């Protein structure tokens, strides 16, 4: 049997084991062992695929197994590594009752008439919804189709995820890359665990992001691209990082269209609930919960964490209350990462002005997303799915390793390692982060990034585009 077939079998068995565990949070060690096994098999499959000149012939097998892996994980329901799905259900319930989900916190007595059993499982119930209007429309539709069912949201996320895979396949074909390289997305264990099991709304955001890029390349419709990116931004906000990449192609009238759509959709919700940008941090208003996120969230970060350690003198600032760390070190650390991200976005904008071809533009789109993950204050595992649909475009056309293809290594390592952060749940009565876990996540990532960039740093000759 080929390496690809053996890898697929190992991954199927691994996901089957996860399905048998049912509650993954209460069987963390077993889950992580199975996840690690699936990740090793996945990387072997990627390595084998990239070295095969006839990799186009494997597309049907890759897609069918990708669907199978996802369906297997549905049997590990309901989602147990995160309770976000219960927020989706609650928001969908309010939207279907014509109640603005940004007006009141979940636990507000004013919402008691809409109480349901799922309300008790909503995390951060002391604040209103952190999800933007596109996400709210999605929650409303899924709730209307299957009220109160976590499985319905899992199936919806799985469907959106597979649609992303189809757009990736089409983009690969249009750009002259082997369609089988879609395995890099379709077989990624993190994608499957976080969408088929976790049901995260990031599946919708990522699909809309990929559609926005697809519209640049295939129909070359700047209007369609702007609409898709606006919808993506109105899901969780992060797709705004794509603006420096696409602004040259769009030109300013489409940037204005994008901005107008974002504002026009937000205004009706803000009129009823307020913007939430001023006043107490009570989590109410359109952006009230996001304001709390920006001010207080601190979990599993890399560079930001070590900046806080350096500036505050506390070895575990993510666990110590912010008032104990002191506001000054926190503000200084956040200022440094914000300025750094701004410089990266400026660099990307300058680079995008000089890039005429579509493939290079898609590769450049990875840069702001990776910079965000490296610099942000919070990195939940599902956040890392953001970069995975763009990884297939790092593959070379010829089958020989190029400078660009070297960056696949950090792109594969981090999604595999970030699941270790779930060890926070080892002791549910004493949630905490572990220094060793952070080192295992980030040190290999930084080393792989340096290794990937080294030929360019050293000025070594090599193939740049593949």
mmCIF file of C-alpha atoms in Angstrom, residues 109-424:
data_model
loop_
_atom_site.group_PDB
_atom_site.id
_atom_site.type_symbol
_atom_site.label_atom_id
_atom_site.label_comp_id
_atom_site.label_asym_id
_atom_site.label_seq_id
_atom_site.Cartn_x
_atom_site.Cartn_y
_atom_site.Cartn_z
ATOM 1 C CA UNK A 109 -33.277 38.613 33.902
ATOM 2 C CA UNK A 110 -34.784 40.545 31.000
ATOM 3 C CA UNK A 111 -34.038 37.530 28.781
ATOM 4 C CA UNK A 112 -35.684 35.000 31.108
ATOM 5 C CA UNK A 113 -38.754 34.713 28.834
ATOM 6 C CA UNK A 114 -36.453 33.127 26.230
ATOM 7 C CA UNK A 115 -34.805 30.676 28.634
ATOM 8 C CA UNK A 116 -33.854 27.241 27.328
ATOM 9 C CA UNK A 117 -31.684 24.432 28.749
ATOM 10 C CA UNK A 118 -28.776 25.433 26.452
ATOM 11 C CA UNK A 119 -28.689 28.873 28.106
ATOM 12 C CA UNK A 120 -27.103 27.273 31.168
ATOM 13 C CA UNK A 121 -24.088 26.134 29.125
ATOM 14 C CA UNK A 122 -23.285 29.471 27.443
ATOM 15 C CA UNK A 123 -19.784 30.589 28.397
ATOM 16 C CA UNK A 124 -19.155 34.153 29.594
ATOM 17 C CA UNK A 125 -22.870 34.537 30.198
ATOM 18 C CA UNK A 126 -22.234 37.870 31.911
ATOM 19 C CA UNK A 127 -21.815 39.565 28.526
ATOM 20 C CA UNK A 128 -23.806 39.888 25.308
ATOM 21 C CA UNK A 129 -22.735 38.255 22.074
ATOM 22 C CA UNK A 130 -19.174 38.746 20.758
ATOM 23 C CA UNK A 131 -20.160 37.540 17.273
ATOM 24 C CA UNK A 132 -20.822 39.998 14.459
ATOM 25 C CA UNK A 133 -23.914 40.202 12.207
ATOM 26 C CA UNK A 134 -22.945 37.654 9.519
ATOM 27 C CA UNK A 135 -22.420 35.089 12.272
ATOM 28 C CA UNK A 136 -25.770 36.059 13.791
ATOM 29 C CA UNK A 137 -27.532 35.455 10.475
ATOM 30 C CA UNK A 138 -25.861 32.054 10.266
ATOM 31 C CA UNK A 139 -26.917 31.178 13.831
ATOM 32 C CA UNK A 140 -30.479 32.249 13.075
ATOM 33 C CA UNK A 141 -30.711 30.052 9.955
ATOM 34 C CA UNK A 142 -29.264 26.937 11.606
ATOM 35 C CA UNK A 143 -31.446 27.437 14.694
ATOM 36 C CA UNK A 144 -34.529 27.822 12.527
ATOM 37 C CA UNK A 145 -33.723 24.554 10.733
ATOM 38 C CA UNK A 146 -32.958 22.551 13.902
ATOM 39 C CA UNK A 147 -33.629 24.528 17.066
ATOM 40 C CA UNK A 148 -31.328 23.782 19.961
ATOM 41 C CA UNK A 149 -29.312 21.052 18.241
ATOM 42 C CA UNK A 150 -25.497 21.150 18.602
ATOM 43 C CA UNK A 151 -25.330 18.447 15.919
ATOM 44 C CA UNK A 152 -27.009 20.794 13.433
ATOM 45 C CA UNK A 153 -24.231 23.342 13.982
ATOM 46 C CA UNK A 154 -21.627 20.616 13.589
ATOM 47 C CA UNK A 155 -23.140 19.511 10.285
ATOM 48 C CA UNK A 156 -23.340 23.147 9.149
ATOM 49 C CA UNK A 157 -19.668 23.753 10.024
ATOM 50 C CA UNK A 158 -18.681 20.503 8.270
ATOM 51 C CA UNK A 159 -20.576 21.594 5.145
ATOM 52 C CA UNK A 160 -18.941 25.036 5.092
ATOM 53 C CA UNK A 161 -15.567 23.405 5.671
ATOM 54 C CA UNK A 162 -15.985 21.077 2.679
ATOM 55 C CA UNK A 163 -17.127 24.001 0.521
ATOM 56 C CA UNK A 164 -13.873 25.736 1.441
ATOM 57 C CA UNK A 165 -12.058 22.605 0.279
ATOM 58 C CA UNK A 166 -13.841 22.768 -3.092
ATOM 59 C CA UNK A 167 -12.845 26.406 -3.594
ATOM 60 C CA UNK A 168 -9.260 25.511 -2.674
ATOM 61 C CA UNK A 169 -9.304 22.717 -5.290
ATOM 62 C CA UNK A 170 -10.599 25.086 -7.959
ATOM 63 C CA UNK A 171 -8.002 27.735 -7.096
ATOM 64 C CA UNK A 172 -5.203 25.170 -7.246
ATOM 65 C CA UNK A 173 -6.354 24.068 -10.709
ATOM 66 C CA UNK A 174 -6.655 27.648 -11.978
ATOM 67 C CA UNK A 175 -3.163 28.496 -10.718
ATOM 68 C CA UNK A 176 -1.505 25.453 -12.245
ATOM 69 C CA UNK A 177 -0.846 23.665 -8.961
ATOM 70 C CA UNK A 178 -1.757 19.984 -8.451
ATOM 71 C CA UNK A 179 -5.341 19.734 -7.208
ATOM 72 C CA UNK A 180 -4.295 16.913 -4.878
ATOM 73 C CA UNK A 181 -2.424 19.495 -2.810
ATOM 74 C CA UNK A 182 -5.875 20.248 -1.376
ATOM 75 C CA UNK A 183 -5.025 17.331 0.962
ATOM 76 C CA UNK A 184 -3.079 19.891 3.005
ATOM 77 C CA UNK A 185 -6.415 21.453 3.914
ATOM 78 C CA UNK A 186 -8.858 18.568 3.536
ATOM 79 C CA UNK A 187 -6.903 16.163 5.769
ATOM 80 C CA UNK A 188 -5.698 18.606 8.385
ATOM 81 C CA UNK A 189 -6.635 17.139 11.809
ATOM 82 C CA UNK A 190 -7.103 20.542 13.449
ATOM 83 C CA UNK A 191 -9.610 21.619 10.808
ATOM 84 C CA UNK A 192 -11.618 18.442 11.290
ATOM 85 C CA UNK A 193 -11.605 18.488 15.094
ATOM 86 C CA UNK A 194 -12.529 22.166 15.357
ATOM 87 C CA UNK A 195 -15.257 22.168 12.710
ATOM 88 C CA UNK A 196 -16.763 18.655 12.536
ATOM 89 C CA UNK A 197 -16.556 18.235 16.297
ATOM 90 C CA UNK A 198 -16.249 21.781 17.654
ATOM 91 C CA UNK A 199 -18.713 23.402 15.189
ATOM 92 C CA UNK A 200 -16.813 26.701 15.357
ATOM 93 C CA UNK A 201 -18.206 29.582 13.327
ATOM 94 C CA UNK A 202 -14.682 30.148 12.004
ATOM 95 C CA UNK A 203 -15.697 27.674 9.268
ATOM 96 C CA UNK A 204 -18.041 30.336 7.893
ATOM 97 C CA UNK A 205 -15.462 33.114 8.215
ATOM 98 C CA UNK A 206 -12.808 31.038 6.443
ATOM 99 C CA UNK A 207 -15.139 30.055 3.599
ATOM 100 C CA UNK A 208 -16.002 33.706 2.967
ATOM 101 C CA UNK A 209 -12.313 34.666 3.090
ATOM 102 C CA UNK A 210 -11.424 32.026 0.515
ATOM 103 C CA UNK A 211 -14.360 33.084 -1.668
ATOM 104 C CA UNK A 212 -13.090 36.682 -1.550
ATOM 105 C CA UNK A 213 -9.689 35.503 -2.817
ATOM 106 C CA UNK A 214 -11.278 33.156 -5.360
ATOM 107 C CA UNK A 215 -13.258 36.094 -6.781
ATOM 108 C CA UNK A 216 -9.989 37.947 -7.375
ATOM 109 C CA UNK A 217 -8.570 35.057 -9.407
ATOM 110 C CA UNK A 218 -11.441 33.340 -11.228
ATOM 111 C CA UNK A 219 -14.249 35.730 -12.233
ATOM 112 C CA UNK A 220 -11.942 38.661 -11.381
ATOM 113 C CA UNK A 221 -14.947 40.396 -9.884
ATOM 114 C CA UNK A 222 -13.767 43.056 -7.483
ATOM 115 C CA UNK A 223 -17.355 43.741 -6.429
ATOM 116 C CA UNK A 224 -17.939 40.073 -5.523
ATOM 117 C CA UNK A 225 -14.592 39.964 -3.721
ATOM 118 C CA UNK A 226 -15.425 43.074 -1.680
ATOM 119 C CA UNK A 227 -18.860 41.718 -0.748
ATOM 120 C CA UNK A 228 -17.409 38.349 0.317
ATOM 121 C CA UNK A 229 -14.656 39.938 2.409
ATOM 122 C CA UNK A 230 -17.164 42.293 4.041
ATOM 123 C CA UNK A 231 -19.320 39.290 4.974
ATOM 124 C CA UNK A 232 -16.228 37.511 6.331
ATOM 125 C CA UNK A 233 -15.244 40.559 8.387
ATOM 126 C CA UNK A 234 -18.775 40.729 9.758
ATOM 127 C CA UNK A 235 -18.362 37.182 11.071
ATOM 128 C CA UNK A 236 -15.402 37.620 13.425
ATOM 129 C CA UNK A 237 -13.497 40.693 12.274
ATOM 130 C CA UNK A 238 -10.125 39.106 11.500
ATOM 131 C CA UNK A 239 -10.502 39.084 7.684
ATOM 132 C CA UNK A 240 -9.895 42.838 7.781
ATOM 133 C CA UNK A 241 -6.230 41.758 7.807
ATOM 134 C CA UNK A 242 -6.629 40.928 4.099
ATOM 135 C CA UNK A 243 -7.185 44.572 3.133
ATOM 136 C CA UNK A 244 -3.491 45.376 2.539
ATOM 137 C CA UNK A 245 -3.320 42.345 0.228
ATOM 138 C CA UNK A 246 -6.342 43.135 -1.927
ATOM 139 C CA UNK A 247 -6.482 46.928 -1.918
ATOM 140 C CA UNK A 248 -4.329 47.288 -5.050
ATOM 141 C CA UNK A 249 -6.539 44.886 -7.025
ATOM 142 C CA UNK A 250 -9.739 46.389 -5.701
ATOM 143 C CA UNK A 251 -8.782 50.042 -6.078
ATOM 144 C CA UNK A 252 -10.372 52.591 -3.813
ATOM 145 C CA UNK A 253 -13.965 52.410 -5.022
ATOM 146 C CA UNK A 254 -14.175 48.760 -3.963
ATOM 147 C CA UNK A 255 -12.501 49.516 -0.641
ATOM 148 C CA UNK A 256 -15.245 52.089 -0.104
ATOM 149 C CA UNK A 257 -17.862 49.477 -1.071
ATOM 150 C CA UNK A 258 -16.364 47.088 1.492
ATOM 151 C CA UNK A 259 -16.405 49.762 4.220
ATOM 152 C CA UNK A 260 -19.935 50.876 3.336
ATOM 153 C CA UNK A 261 -21.251 47.315 3.556
ATOM 154 C CA UNK A 262 -19.620 46.720 6.936
ATOM 155 C CA UNK A 263 -21.029 49.936 8.377
ATOM 156 C CA UNK A 264 -24.469 49.538 6.793
ATOM 157 C CA UNK A 265 -24.923 46.057 8.266
ATOM 158 C CA UNK A 266 -23.677 47.082 11.711
ATOM 159 C CA UNK A 267 -25.754 50.241 12.126
ATOM 160 C CA UNK A 268 -29.196 48.608 12.644
ATOM 161 C CA UNK A 269 -27.801 46.407 15.421
ATOM 162 C CA UNK A 270 -25.931 49.324 17.018
ATOM 163 C CA UNK A 271 -29.030 51.540 16.966
ATOM 164 C CA UNK A 272 -30.818 49.042 19.163
ATOM 165 C CA UNK A 273 -27.960 48.068 21.457
ATOM 166 C CA UNK A 274 -25.365 50.838 21.187
ATOM 167 C CA UNK A 275 -21.824 50.408 19.913
ATOM 168 C CA UNK A 276 -20.421 49.320 23.282
ATOM 169 C CA UNK A 277 -17.211 51.309 22.822
ATOM 170 C CA UNK A 278 -17.674 53.618 25.806
ATOM 171 C CA UNK A 279 -18.793 53.244 29.392
ATOM 172 C CA UNK A 280 -18.385 50.274 31.732
ATOM 173 C CA UNK A 281 -16.973 46.960 30.521
ATOM 174 C CA UNK A 282 -20.323 45.179 30.842
ATOM 175 C CA UNK A 283 -20.130 43.377 27.483
ATOM 176 C CA UNK A 284 -23.258 45.010 26.089
ATOM 177 C CA UNK A 285 -23.496 46.762 22.737
ATOM 178 C CA UNK A 286 -22.430 45.669 19.272
ATOM 179 C CA UNK A 287 -18.722 45.756 20.117
ATOM 180 C CA UNK A 288 -18.978 45.570 23.905
ATOM 181 C CA UNK A 289 -17.947 41.922 24.190
ATOM 182 C CA UNK A 290 -15.096 42.426 21.704
ATOM 183 C CA UNK A 291 -13.936 45.367 23.803
ATOM 184 C CA UNK A 292 -13.701 43.059 26.822
ATOM 185 C CA UNK A 293 -11.840 40.527 24.689
ATOM 186 C CA UNK A 294 -9.282 43.146 23.637
ATOM 187 C CA UNK A 295 -8.890 44.424 27.189
ATOM 188 C CA UNK A 296 -8.792 41.240 29.255
ATOM 189 C CA UNK A 297 -8.293 38.052 27.210
ATOM 190 C CA UNK A 298 -4.854 36.467 27.599
ATOM 191 C CA UNK A 299 -4.404 32.808 26.758
ATOM 192 C CA UNK A 300 -1.804 30.607 25.078
ATOM 193 C CA UNK A 301 -0.011 33.483 23.352
ATOM 194 C CA UNK A 302 3.603 33.362 22.243
ATOM 195 C CA UNK A 303 5.493 36.608 21.696
ATOM 196 C CA UNK A 304 2.949 38.633 23.657
ATOM 197 C CA UNK A 305 3.251 36.301 26.652
ATOM 198 C CA UNK A 306 7.009 36.604 26.812
ATOM 199 C CA UNK A 307 6.785 40.380 26.431
ATOM 200 C CA UNK A 308 4.500 40.487 29.473
ATOM 201 C CA UNK A 309 6.896 38.249 31.399
ATOM 202 C CA UNK A 310 9.811 40.513 30.503
ATOM 203 C CA UNK A 311 8.013 43.763 31.282
ATOM 204 C CA UNK A 312 6.086 42.684 34.400
ATOM 205 C CA UNK A 313 8.414 40.245 36.132
ATOM 206 C CA UNK A 314 5.560 37.736 36.549
ATOM 207 C CA UNK A 315 6.365 34.305 35.155
ATOM 208 C CA UNK A 316 2.732 33.443 34.378
ATOM 209 C CA UNK A 317 0.893 36.723 33.661
ATOM 210 C CA UNK A 318 -1.891 34.896 31.848
ATOM 211 C CA UNK A 319 -2.921 33.364 35.177
ATOM 212 C CA UNK A 320 -2.180 36.276 37.517
ATOM 213 C CA UNK A 321 -5.024 38.847 37.623
ATOM 214 C CA UNK A 322 -4.269 41.910 35.460
ATOM 215 C CA UNK A 323 -4.368 44.206 38.491
ATOM 216 C CA UNK A 324 -1.549 42.170 40.085
ATOM 217 C CA UNK A 325 0.569 42.353 36.941
ATOM 218 C CA UNK A 326 -0.077 46.076 36.621
ATOM 219 C CA UNK A 327 -1.618 48.015 33.756
ATOM 220 C CA UNK A 328 1.649 49.572 32.589
ATOM 221 C CA UNK A 329 3.338 46.295 31.506
ATOM 222 C CA UNK A 330 0.136 45.123 29.826
ATOM 223 C CA UNK A 331 -0.296 48.391 27.914
ATOM 224 C CA UNK A 332 3.377 48.379 26.910
ATOM 225 C CA UNK A 333 3.243 44.771 25.692
ATOM 226 C CA UNK A 334 0.044 45.367 23.730
ATOM 227 C CA UNK A 335 1.472 48.544 22.217
ATOM 228 C CA UNK A 336 4.555 46.678 21.018
ATOM 229 C CA UNK A 337 2.576 43.898 19.352
ATOM 230 C CA UNK A 338 0.103 46.352 17.803
ATOM 231 C CA UNK A 339 2.900 48.455 16.342
ATOM 232 C CA UNK A 340 4.622 45.303 15.095
ATOM 233 C CA UNK A 341 1.442 44.084 13.418
ATOM 234 C CA UNK A 342 0.942 47.516 11.875
ATOM 235 C CA UNK A 343 4.452 47.415 10.411
ATOM 236 C CA UNK A 344 3.782 43.960 8.955
ATOM 237 C CA UNK A 345 0.543 45.187 7.353
ATOM 238 C CA UNK A 346 2.387 48.164 5.880
ATOM 239 C CA UNK A 347 5.051 45.836 4.487
ATOM 240 C CA UNK A 348 2.357 43.574 2.996
ATOM 241 C CA UNK A 349 0.652 46.564 1.373
ATOM 242 C CA UNK A 350 3.949 47.650 -0.196
ATOM 243 C CA UNK A 351 4.646 44.120 -1.401
ATOM 244 C CA UNK A 352 1.140 43.692 -2.841
ATOM 245 C CA UNK A 353 1.674 46.773 -5.038
ATOM 246 C CA UNK A 354 4.567 44.996 -6.756
ATOM 247 C CA UNK A 355 2.959 41.548 -7.195
ATOM 248 C CA UNK A 356 1.328 41.015 -10.595
ATOM 249 C CA UNK A 357 0.531 37.280 -10.430
ATOM 250 C CA UNK A 358 -2.303 35.588 -8.573
ATOM 251 C CA UNK A 359 -0.310 32.798 -6.922
ATOM 252 C CA UNK A 360 2.137 35.194 -5.284
ATOM 253 C CA UNK A 361 -0.789 37.272 -4.037
ATOM 254 C CA UNK A 362 -2.384 34.240 -2.347
ATOM 255 C CA UNK A 363 0.929 33.362 -0.755
ATOM 256 C CA UNK A 364 1.327 36.931 0.466
ATOM 257 C CA UNK A 365 -2.134 36.713 2.075
ATOM 258 C CA UNK A 366 -0.662 34.275 4.581
ATOM 259 C CA UNK A 367 1.717 36.883 5.989
ATOM 260 C CA UNK A 368 -0.766 39.102 7.906
ATOM 261 C CA UNK A 369 -2.598 36.036 9.232
ATOM 262 C CA UNK A 370 0.603 34.429 10.504
ATOM 263 C CA UNK A 371 1.739 37.738 11.994
ATOM 264 C CA UNK A 372 -1.555 38.019 13.856
ATOM 265 C CA UNK A 373 -1.207 34.519 15.338
ATOM 266 C CA UNK A 374 2.385 35.194 16.376
ATOM 267 C CA UNK A 375 1.578 38.531 18.035
ATOM 268 C CA UNK A 376 -1.937 38.231 19.442
ATOM 269 C CA UNK A 377 -2.794 37.916 23.137
ATOM 270 C CA UNK A 378 -5.007 34.848 22.726
ATOM 271 C CA UNK A 379 -4.533 31.718 20.624
ATOM 272 C CA UNK A 380 -7.253 29.110 21.004
ATOM 273 C CA UNK A 381 -6.611 26.058 18.797
ATOM 274 C CA UNK A 382 -9.431 26.880 16.364
ATOM 275 C CA UNK A 383 -7.857 30.311 15.709
ATOM 276 C CA UNK A 384 -5.037 28.523 13.878
ATOM 277 C CA UNK A 385 -7.441 27.112 11.272
ATOM 278 C CA UNK A 386 -7.291 30.627 9.805
ATOM 279 C CA UNK A 387 -4.052 29.889 7.930
ATOM 280 C CA UNK A 388 -4.667 26.308 6.804
ATOM 281 C CA UNK A 389 -6.679 26.889 3.571
ATOM 282 C CA UNK A 390 -3.814 28.986 2.200
ATOM 283 C CA UNK A 391 -1.089 26.438 2.940
ATOM 284 C CA UNK A 392 -1.707 24.362 -0.243
ATOM 285 C CA UNK A 393 -0.613 27.360 -2.318
ATOM 286 C CA UNK A 394 2.892 27.099 -0.866
ATOM 287 C CA UNK A 395 3.411 23.864 -2.818
ATOM 288 C CA UNK A 396 5.598 23.999 -5.910
ATOM 289 C CA UNK A 397 4.380 23.225 -9.399
ATOM 290 C CA UNK A 398 7.304 20.975 -10.273
ATOM 291 C CA UNK A 399 7.495 18.611 -7.285
ATOM 292 C CA UNK A 400 10.930 19.929 -6.294
ATOM 293 C CA UNK A 401 11.298 21.820 -3.027
ATOM 294 C CA UNK A 402 11.311 25.597 -3.472
ATOM 295 C CA UNK A 403 12.093 28.327 -0.975
ATOM 296 C CA UNK A 404 8.379 29.034 -0.623
ATOM 297 C CA UNK A 405 7.506 25.379 -0.043
ATOM 298 C CA UNK A 406 9.847 25.308 2.966
ATOM 299 C CA UNK A 407 7.283 27.451 4.803
ATOM 300 C CA UNK A 408 4.908 24.500 4.770
ATOM 301 C CA UNK A 409 6.864 23.015 7.680
ATOM 302 C CA UNK A 410 5.915 25.671 10.284
ATOM 303 C CA UNK A 411 2.440 25.734 8.727
ATOM 304 C CA UNK A 412 2.048 22.028 9.479
ATOM 305 C CA UNK A 413 3.784 21.971 12.859
ATOM 306 C CA UNK A 414 1.765 24.686 14.585
ATOM 307 C CA UNK A 415 -1.713 23.212 13.949
ATOM 308 C CA UNK A 416 -0.384 19.889 15.261
ATOM 309 C CA UNK A 417 1.171 21.386 18.396
ATOM 310 C CA UNK A 418 -1.499 23.953 19.305
ATOM 311 C CA UNK A 419 -3.905 21.213 20.437
ATOM 312 C CA UNK A 420 -1.604 20.729 23.456
ATOM 313 C CA UNK A 421 -3.117 23.904 24.874
ATOM 314 C CA UNK A 422 -6.221 21.837 25.681
ATOM 315 C CA UNK A 423 -4.174 20.461 28.600
ATOM 316 C CA UNK A 424 -5.490 23.548 30.397
#
